[in-house]
Short mmCIF file of C-alpha atoms and ligand atoms in Angstrom, two decimals:
data_model
loop_
_atom_site.label_atom_id
_atom_site.label_comp_id
_atom_site.label_asym_id
_atom_site.label_seq_id
_atom_site.Cartn_x
_atom_site.Cartn_y
_atom_site.Cartn_z
CA MET A 1 -0.25 -0.12 0.20
CA SER A 2 1.76 2.71 -0.98
CA ASN A 3 -1.01 5.97 0.01
CA PRO A 4 -2.69 6.67 2.91
CA ALA A 5 -6.42 6.00 1.21
CA ASP A 6 -4.99 2.56 0.81
CA GLU A 7 -3.15 2.68 4.17
CA LEU A 8 -6.31 3.36 5.95
CA ALA A 9 -8.13 1.02 3.76
CA GLU A 10 -6.30 -1.94 4.98
CA LEU A 11 -6.45 -0.70 8.99
CA ILE A 12 -10.05 -0.81 8.66
CA ARG A 13 -10.10 -4.41 6.90
CA ASP A 14 -8.04 -5.84 9.24
CA ALA A 15 -9.95 -3.83 12.86
CA ARG A 16 -13.13 -5.39 11.31
CA ALA A 17 -11.11 -8.66 11.24
CA HIS A 18 -9.79 -8.42 14.69
CA ALA A 19 -13.79 -7.48 15.78
CA THR A 20 -15.11 -10.53 14.48
CA TRP A 21 -12.06 -12.71 15.21
CA LEU A 22 -13.04 -11.39 18.91
CA ARG A 23 -17.38 -12.66 18.52
CA ASP A 24 -16.00 -15.99 17.32
CA ALA A 25 -13.55 -16.71 19.54
CA GLY A 26 -15.73 -15.78 22.29
CA GLU A 27 -15.52 -12.24 24.52
CA GLU A 28 -14.64 -14.24 27.93
CA ARG A 29 -11.70 -15.96 26.79
CA VAL A 30 -10.16 -13.30 25.14
CA LEU A 31 -10.97 -10.94 28.11
CA ARG A 32 -9.36 -13.13 30.11
CA ASP A 33 -5.54 -13.72 27.81
CA ARG A 34 -5.89 -10.00 27.87
CA GLN A 35 -6.22 -9.83 31.54
CA ALA A 36 -3.15 -12.12 31.52
CA VAL A 37 -1.01 -10.42 29.23
CA ALA A 38 -1.95 -7.56 31.74
CA LEU A 39 -0.96 -9.06 34.58
CA GLN A 40 2.17 -10.77 32.77
CA ARG A 41 1.22 -14.04 33.82
CA PRO A 42 -0.22 -17.45 31.42
CA PRO A 43 -3.53 -17.36 30.75
CA GLN A 44 -5.20 -20.11 33.18
CA ALA A 45 -8.61 -21.82 32.83
CA PRO A 46 -11.30 -21.10 34.15
CA SER A 47 -11.89 -22.17 37.80
CA ASN A 48 -14.00 -22.66 40.57
CA GLN A 49 -11.68 -21.87 42.90
CA VAL A 50 -12.31 -18.53 44.68
CA ARG A 51 -9.37 -16.43 43.03
CA PRO A 52 -7.55 -14.37 45.65
CA ALA A 53 -8.78 -10.53 45.13
CA ARG A 54 -6.75 -7.61 42.76
CA PRO A 55 -3.90 -6.08 44.62
CA PRO A 56 -5.26 -2.76 45.49
CA THR A 57 -3.34 -1.03 43.29
CA ALA A 58 -4.34 0.96 40.06
CA PRO A 59 -6.39 -1.20 37.52
CA ALA A 60 -3.83 -3.46 35.08
CA PRO A 61 -3.64 -1.81 31.32
CA ILE A 62 -5.93 -3.36 29.16
CA ALA A 63 -3.02 -4.78 26.24
CA LYS A 64 -3.64 -3.42 23.22
CA PRO A 65 -5.28 -6.15 20.66
CA ALA A 66 -2.89 -7.32 17.85
CA PRO A 67 -3.86 -6.75 14.83
CA VAL A 68 -5.08 -9.85 13.09
CA ALA A 69 -2.12 -10.80 11.39
CA GLN A 70 0.09 -10.00 14.53
CA ARG A 71 -2.22 -13.07 16.65
CA PRO A 72 -0.09 -15.39 17.38
CA LEU A 73 -0.35 -18.67 15.53
CA ALA A 74 1.26 -21.84 16.91
CA PRO A 75 4.78 -22.24 15.56
CA PRO A 76 5.06 -23.64 12.14
CA ALA A 77 5.83 -27.95 12.40
CA PRO A 78 9.69 -28.25 11.87
CA VAL A 79 11.43 -29.06 8.52
CA ALA A 80 10.42 -32.70 7.84
CA PRO A 81 13.75 -34.70 6.32
CA PRO A 82 14.47 -35.08 2.36
CA SER A 83 12.02 -38.31 2.06
CA GLY A 84 11.44 -39.93 -1.09
CA ASP A 85 9.77 -38.89 -4.71
CA PRO A 86 8.01 -36.08 -4.61
CA VAL A 87 5.28 -36.56 -6.14
CA ALA A 88 4.17 -39.91 -4.33
CA ARG A 89 5.05 -37.47 -1.04
CA LEU A 90 2.45 -35.13 -2.73
CA ALA A 91 -0.08 -37.55 -3.47
CA GLN A 92 -0.04 -39.10 -0.28
CA ILE A 93 -0.41 -35.50 1.32
CA ARG A 94 -3.47 -35.26 -0.90
CA ALA A 95 -4.75 -38.70 0.64
CA ASP A 96 -4.51 -37.75 3.94
CA LEU A 97 -6.16 -33.85 3.47
CA GLY A 98 -9.24 -36.40 2.03
CA ASP A 99 -12.80 -34.72 1.98
CA CYS A 100 -11.61 -32.32 4.39
CA LYS A 101 -13.92 -31.58 7.64
CA ARG A 102 -10.94 -30.06 10.33
CA CYS A 103 -12.63 -26.27 10.11
CA LYS A 104 -15.45 -24.53 8.92
CA LEU A 105 -14.88 -23.24 5.39
CA CYS A 106 -15.24 -27.31 4.23
CA GLN A 107 -19.41 -26.10 4.83
CA LYS A 108 -19.22 -23.78 1.81
CA ARG A 109 -16.20 -24.71 -0.55
CA LYS A 110 -17.79 -26.54 -3.21
CA ASN A 111 -13.86 -27.82 -4.21
CA LEU A 112 -11.04 -27.98 -2.41
CA VAL A 113 -7.90 -26.30 -4.37
CA PHE A 114 -4.71 -28.49 -3.75
CA GLY A 115 -2.29 -27.20 -5.73
CA VAL A 116 -0.56 -27.33 -8.83
CA GLY A 117 2.40 -27.66 -10.97
CA ASN A 118 5.67 -29.67 -11.21
CA PRO A 119 6.12 -31.37 -8.07
CA ARG A 120 10.50 -31.01 -8.47
CA ALA A 121 9.76 -27.24 -9.21
CA GLU A 122 13.10 -25.02 -7.91
CA LEU A 123 10.26 -21.94 -7.34
CA VAL A 124 6.81 -21.99 -5.88
CA PHE A 125 4.29 -19.72 -5.71
CA VAL A 126 1.84 -19.58 -2.45
CA GLY A 127 -0.66 -17.51 -2.11
CA GLU A 128 -3.65 -16.62 0.10
CA GLY A 129 -6.67 -19.00 -0.58
CA PRO A 130 -8.62 -19.59 -3.55
CA GLY A 131 -11.74 -17.54 -4.47
CA GLU A 132 -14.02 -18.16 -6.50
CA ASN A 133 -13.11 -19.29 -9.41
CA GLU A 134 -10.51 -21.60 -7.93
CA ASP A 135 -13.09 -22.89 -5.93
CA LEU A 136 -15.88 -23.65 -8.34
CA GLN A 137 -12.45 -25.94 -10.76
CA GLY A 138 -10.45 -26.72 -7.89
CA GLU A 139 -7.32 -24.76 -8.73
CA PRO A 140 -5.35 -22.44 -7.47
CA PHE A 141 -5.18 -19.23 -9.29
CA VAL A 142 -7.74 -19.46 -12.15
CA GLY A 143 -9.65 -16.27 -12.09
CA ALA A 144 -8.22 -12.96 -13.18
CA ALA A 145 -5.31 -12.55 -10.36
CA GLY A 146 -4.32 -15.86 -11.83
CA GLN A 147 -3.90 -15.14 -14.96
CA LEU A 148 -1.81 -12.42 -14.31
CA LEU A 149 -0.10 -14.36 -11.54
CA ASP A 150 0.50 -16.69 -15.64
CA LYS A 151 1.95 -13.60 -17.07
CA MET A 152 3.89 -12.59 -14.18
CA ILE A 153 5.22 -16.68 -14.81
CA GLU A 154 5.40 -16.01 -18.08
CA ALA A 155 7.72 -13.20 -17.98
CA MET A 156 10.53 -15.07 -15.97
CA GLY A 157 10.80 -17.39 -18.65
CA LEU A 158 8.85 -20.03 -17.03
CA SER A 159 5.39 -21.51 -17.57
CA ARG A 160 2.35 -22.35 -15.06
CA GLN A 161 3.52 -26.29 -15.73
CA GLN A 162 6.85 -25.70 -14.62
CA VAL A 163 6.36 -23.70 -11.00
CA TYR A 164 4.10 -25.34 -8.17
CA ILE A 165 0.83 -22.91 -7.23
CA CYS A 166 -1.04 -22.94 -3.48
CA ASN A 167 -2.61 -21.47 -1.51
CA VAL A 168 -2.14 -20.66 2.72
CA VAL A 169 -5.54 -22.83 2.91
CA LYS A 170 -7.29 -24.97 0.99
CA CYS A 171 -10.64 -23.53 0.40
CA ARG A 172 -12.48 -20.77 -0.39
CA PRO A 173 -13.32 -18.14 2.35
CA PRO A 174 -17.02 -16.93 2.39
CA GLY A 175 -16.65 -13.89 0.48
CA ASN A 176 -13.23 -13.75 -0.14
CA ARG A 177 -12.49 -13.25 3.82
CA ASN A 178 -9.08 -13.56 5.06
CA PRO A 179 -8.68 -16.73 6.48
CA GLU A 180 -8.97 -16.79 10.09
CA PRO A 181 -6.49 -18.21 12.84
CA ASP A 182 -8.25 -21.50 13.47
CA GLU A 183 -8.27 -22.11 9.92
CA ILE A 184 -4.56 -21.40 9.39
CA GLU A 185 -4.04 -23.68 12.02
CA GLN A 186 -5.69 -26.30 10.31
CA CYS A 187 -4.68 -26.24 7.40
CA GLU A 188 -1.17 -25.28 6.94
CA PRO A 189 1.31 -28.19 8.18
CA PHE A 190 -0.53 -29.45 5.10
CA LEU A 191 1.41 -26.78 2.96
CA LEU A 192 4.48 -27.05 5.34
CA GLN A 193 4.32 -30.47 4.12
CA GLN A 194 3.77 -30.16 0.32
CA LEU A 195 7.15 -27.63 0.56
CA ASP A 196 8.52 -30.44 2.22
CA ALA A 197 8.01 -32.28 -0.41
CA ILE A 198 8.88 -30.18 -3.38
CA ARG A 199 11.78 -28.78 -1.59
CA PRO A 200 12.34 -25.37 -4.01
CA LYS A 201 14.99 -23.13 -3.99
CA VAL A 202 12.68 -20.46 -3.91
CA VAL A 203 9.03 -19.64 -2.19
CA VAL A 204 7.13 -16.58 -3.23
CA ALA A 205 4.63 -15.69 -1.27
CA LEU A 206 2.17 -13.30 -2.69
CA GLY A 207 0.55 -10.96 -0.82
CA LYS A 208 0.89 -9.32 2.53
CA PHE A 209 -1.08 -12.24 3.84
CA ALA A 210 1.03 -15.04 2.22
CA ALA A 211 3.96 -13.19 3.50
CA GLN A 212 2.88 -12.76 7.25
CA THR A 213 1.24 -16.11 8.03
CA LEU A 214 4.17 -18.08 6.40
CA LEU A 215 6.67 -15.67 8.06
CA ARG A 216 4.30 -15.06 11.37
CA ASP A 217 5.50 -11.33 10.87
CA PRO A 218 3.42 -8.29 11.20
CA THR A 219 5.60 -6.60 9.10
CA SER A 220 3.38 -4.57 5.95
CA ILE A 221 4.00 -6.29 2.29
CA THR A 222 5.03 -2.76 1.34
CA ARG A 223 8.08 -2.68 3.54
CA MET A 224 8.79 -6.50 3.65
CA ARG A 225 8.54 -7.14 -0.30
CA GLY A 226 11.67 -7.14 -2.15
CA GLN A 227 13.52 -8.24 0.96
CA TRP A 228 15.04 -12.20 0.73
CA ARG A 229 14.22 -14.10 4.28
CA ALA A 230 15.00 -17.65 5.21
CA TYR A 231 12.40 -19.72 5.51
CA ARG A 232 12.25 -23.51 6.21
CA GLY A 233 15.81 -23.83 4.38
CA MET A 234 14.33 -22.49 1.46
CA LYS A 235 14.34 -18.34 0.75
CA LEU A 236 11.34 -16.64 0.51
CA MET A 237 10.75 -13.44 -1.58
CA PRO A 238 7.64 -11.64 -0.19
CA THR A 239 5.77 -9.50 -3.22
CA PHE A 240 2.56 -8.03 -4.40
CA HIS A 241 0.11 -10.18 -4.99
CA PRO A 242 -1.74 -10.55 -8.69
CA SER A 243 -5.32 -9.25 -7.05
CA TYR A 244 -3.16 -5.83 -5.87
CA LEU A 245 -1.64 -5.45 -8.41
CA LEU A 246 -4.46 -5.41 -11.04
CA ARG A 247 -6.27 -2.63 -8.51
CA SER A 248 -3.09 -0.24 -8.33
CA PRO A 249 -0.92 -1.69 -11.90
CA SER A 250 1.57 1.26 -11.21
CA GLU A 251 2.69 -1.03 -8.38
CA LYS A 252 3.46 -3.84 -10.92
CA ARG A 253 7.11 -2.24 -11.90
CA LYS A 254 7.78 -3.19 -8.23
CA ALA A 255 6.41 -6.36 -8.51
CA TRP A 256 8.97 -7.38 -11.90
CA ASP A 257 11.98 -6.50 -9.31
CA ASP A 258 10.83 -8.30 -6.78
CA LEU A 259 10.43 -11.53 -9.43
CA GLN A 260 13.96 -10.40 -11.00
CA LEU A 261 16.02 -10.83 -7.88
CA VAL A 262 13.67 -14.58 -8.10
CA MET A 263 15.13 -14.93 -11.60
CA LYS A 264 18.61 -14.21 -10.55
CA GLU A 265 18.42 -16.77 -7.69
CA LEU A 266 17.21 -19.33 -9.56
CA GLY A 267 19.94 -18.54 -12.46
CA LEU A 268 17.14 -17.43 -15.18
CA GLU A 269 17.43 -15.53 -18.31
CA ARG A 270 14.77 -12.63 -19.40
CA PRO A 271 13.08 -14.71 -22.02
CA LYS A 272 14.21 -12.47 -25.70
CA LYS A 273 11.24 -11.72 -27.35
N1 LIG B 1 -6.23 -15.54 -4.61
C1 LIG B 1 -5.39 -16.37 -4.07
O1 LIG B 1 -4.84 -16.12 -2.98
N2 LIG B 1 -5.14 -17.33 -4.36
C2 LIG B 1 -6.26 -17.80 -5.53
O2 LIG B 1 -6.09 -19.02 -5.17
C3 LIG B 1 -6.78 -17.07 -6.49
C4 LIG B 1 -7.02 -15.90 -5.79
#
């Protein structure tokens, strides 16, 4: 986001998502956790025992709620050692997912969107989650943003079949809202298994949500993009999401700069026209 109106819109979106989460998580638990943060002790389960009264000091400050992307997700599982044929591994991971009902996104999805491309790809693109077209077709990035992603991949001298494309969550969040922490917690382990099976040299995180979630880093995508990050033994490049580039075409130049860093890392030549 580069202009104040975009930043304000982003803040409002985060605040709304946070309000939804507060409601879903249940105010009581949130207040208990906040109080624990304020008192700097671990949150406690409700108990029938009488709690000692707070010392008669000034009321403890209520901790400022963290924006959505900063909410602590559990740390991701450790990197698995390389294990055999990536084709077989991916097939096994897909089979393990099955007709997944691990989170509420299963209720409205039409298709689970696992991922497509080369199981031995050196380059993996990770988006946020399927949109409407992806949900209908069961394949990531097939709508307008997908068409732009295809052009970006082709500009790198690659094809969609040569890279691997997937998302942080595999089922469409209703109305294309951001995936929620409980949904990420259920789904991300499968993404990590996919990445561990493919073992690409480079992961490109498409957009704020994917970058912040994978890296557990709330820094804005505007500041994160274009900087290499270490990620599970791979190199990760955060860049703008194609949907954002469709809304802000003047930012395409920066995304292209990021992709050129990726090309350099992979020893790719820019294709001749
Ligand atoms: N946006 C995403 O983040 N992923 C898709 O698969 C499609 C649109």
